[in-house]
Short mmCIF file of C-alpha atoms in Angstrom, two decimals:
data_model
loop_
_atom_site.label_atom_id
_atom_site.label_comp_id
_atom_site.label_asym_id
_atom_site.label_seq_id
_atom_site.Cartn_x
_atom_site.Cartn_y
_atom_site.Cartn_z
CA UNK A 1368 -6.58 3.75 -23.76
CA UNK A 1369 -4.91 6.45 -21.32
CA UNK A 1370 -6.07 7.97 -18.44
CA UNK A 1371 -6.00 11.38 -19.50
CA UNK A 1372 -8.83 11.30 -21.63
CA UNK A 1373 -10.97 14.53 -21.04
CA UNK A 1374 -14.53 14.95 -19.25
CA UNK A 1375 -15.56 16.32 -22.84
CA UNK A 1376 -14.98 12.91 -24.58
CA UNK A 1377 -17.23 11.47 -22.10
CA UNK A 1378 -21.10 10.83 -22.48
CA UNK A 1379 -24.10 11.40 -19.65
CA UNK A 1380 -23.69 7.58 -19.43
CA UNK A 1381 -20.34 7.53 -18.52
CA UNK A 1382 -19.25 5.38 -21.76
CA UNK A 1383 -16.24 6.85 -23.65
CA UNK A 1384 -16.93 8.23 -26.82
CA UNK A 1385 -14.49 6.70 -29.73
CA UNK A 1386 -13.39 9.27 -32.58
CA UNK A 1387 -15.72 7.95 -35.04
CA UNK A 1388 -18.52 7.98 -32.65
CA UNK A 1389 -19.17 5.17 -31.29
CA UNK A 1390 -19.49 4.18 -27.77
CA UNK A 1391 -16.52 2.22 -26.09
CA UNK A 1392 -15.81 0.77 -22.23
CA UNK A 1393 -17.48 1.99 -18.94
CA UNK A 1394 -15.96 5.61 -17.88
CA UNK A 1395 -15.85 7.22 -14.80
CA UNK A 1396 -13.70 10.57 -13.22
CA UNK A 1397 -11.23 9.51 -10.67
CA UNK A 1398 -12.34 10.36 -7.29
CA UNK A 1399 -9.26 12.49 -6.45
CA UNK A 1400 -7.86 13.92 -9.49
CA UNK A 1401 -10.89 13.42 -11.68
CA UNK A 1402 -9.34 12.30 -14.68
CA UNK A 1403 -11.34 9.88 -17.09
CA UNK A 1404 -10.55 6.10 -15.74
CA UNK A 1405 -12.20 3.13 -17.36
CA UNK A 1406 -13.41 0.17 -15.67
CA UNK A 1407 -10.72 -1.88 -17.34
CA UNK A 1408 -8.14 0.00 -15.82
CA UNK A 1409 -5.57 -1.47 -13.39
CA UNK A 1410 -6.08 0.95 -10.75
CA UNK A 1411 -10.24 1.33 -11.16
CA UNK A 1412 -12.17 3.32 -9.75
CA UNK A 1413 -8.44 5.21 -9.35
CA UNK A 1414 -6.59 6.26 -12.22
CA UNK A 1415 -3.25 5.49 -10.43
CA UNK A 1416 -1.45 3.39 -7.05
CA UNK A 1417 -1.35 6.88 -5.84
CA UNK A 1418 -4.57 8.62 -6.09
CA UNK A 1419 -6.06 5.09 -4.34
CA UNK A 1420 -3.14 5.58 -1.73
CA UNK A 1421 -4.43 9.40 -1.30
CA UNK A 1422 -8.20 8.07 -0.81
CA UNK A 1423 -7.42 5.73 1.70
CA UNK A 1424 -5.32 8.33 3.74
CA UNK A 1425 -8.60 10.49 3.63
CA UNK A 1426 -10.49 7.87 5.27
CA UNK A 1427 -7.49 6.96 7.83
CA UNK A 1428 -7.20 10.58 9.06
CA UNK A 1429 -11.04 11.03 9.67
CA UNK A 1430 -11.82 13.34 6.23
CA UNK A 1431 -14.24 11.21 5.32
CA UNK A 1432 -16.76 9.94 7.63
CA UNK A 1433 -20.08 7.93 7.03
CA UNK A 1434 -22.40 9.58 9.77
CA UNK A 1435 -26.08 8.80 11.49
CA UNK A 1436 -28.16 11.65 12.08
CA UNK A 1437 -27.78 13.12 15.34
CA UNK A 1438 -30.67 13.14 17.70
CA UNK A 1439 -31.37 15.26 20.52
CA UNK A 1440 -31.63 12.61 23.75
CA UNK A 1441 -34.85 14.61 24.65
CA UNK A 1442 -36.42 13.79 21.39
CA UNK A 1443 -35.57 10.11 21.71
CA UNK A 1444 -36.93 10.14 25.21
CA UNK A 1445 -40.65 11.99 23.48
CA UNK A 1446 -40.15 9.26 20.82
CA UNK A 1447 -39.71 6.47 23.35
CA UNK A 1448 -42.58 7.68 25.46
CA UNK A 1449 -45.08 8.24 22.20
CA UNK A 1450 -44.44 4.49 21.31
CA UNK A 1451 -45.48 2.90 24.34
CA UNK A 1452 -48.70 5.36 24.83
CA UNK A 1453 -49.80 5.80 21.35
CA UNK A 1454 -53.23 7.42 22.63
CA UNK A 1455 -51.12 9.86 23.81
CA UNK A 1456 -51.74 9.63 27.07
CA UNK A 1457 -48.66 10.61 29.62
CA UNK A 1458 -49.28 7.89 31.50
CA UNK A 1459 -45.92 5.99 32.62
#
């Protein structure tokens, strides 16, 4: 099975529809080209050595980023204070 199925020949599920209808191996896109890969493919989740090589470089150069929420330091302070006086009392 290629890679260069198209998103039409793939179900909600993500299985890849055969030409008599039946269901075949786990499908998903590519994350940077988008093309149909399946799970038994060399490369998987990539479709090729290239588009992995392309993700990675994302991640080196700071595209991607996994992130915390940022919080004001005057709200952690309120937060801080509300936690050791839960009466509410200002008392420190």
């Amino acid at each position: 099975m290629s890679t260069h199925e198209s998103p039409s020949d793939v179900e909600a599920s993500g299985r890849l529809k055969s030409t008599n209808g039946d269901t075949m191996s786990k499908a998903l896109f590519c994350p940077t080209c988008r093309k149909v890969v399946l799970a038994t493919d060399e490369h998987f989740p990539f479709c090729s050595d290239r588009c992995r090589l392309i993700d990675l470089g994302k991640w080196a150069s700071g595209d991607y980023k996994i992130s915390s929420p940022i919080q004001d330091p005057d709200d952690l302070e309120e937060l801080a204070r509300s936690r050791r006086n839960p009466n509410g009392s200002d008392e420190d």
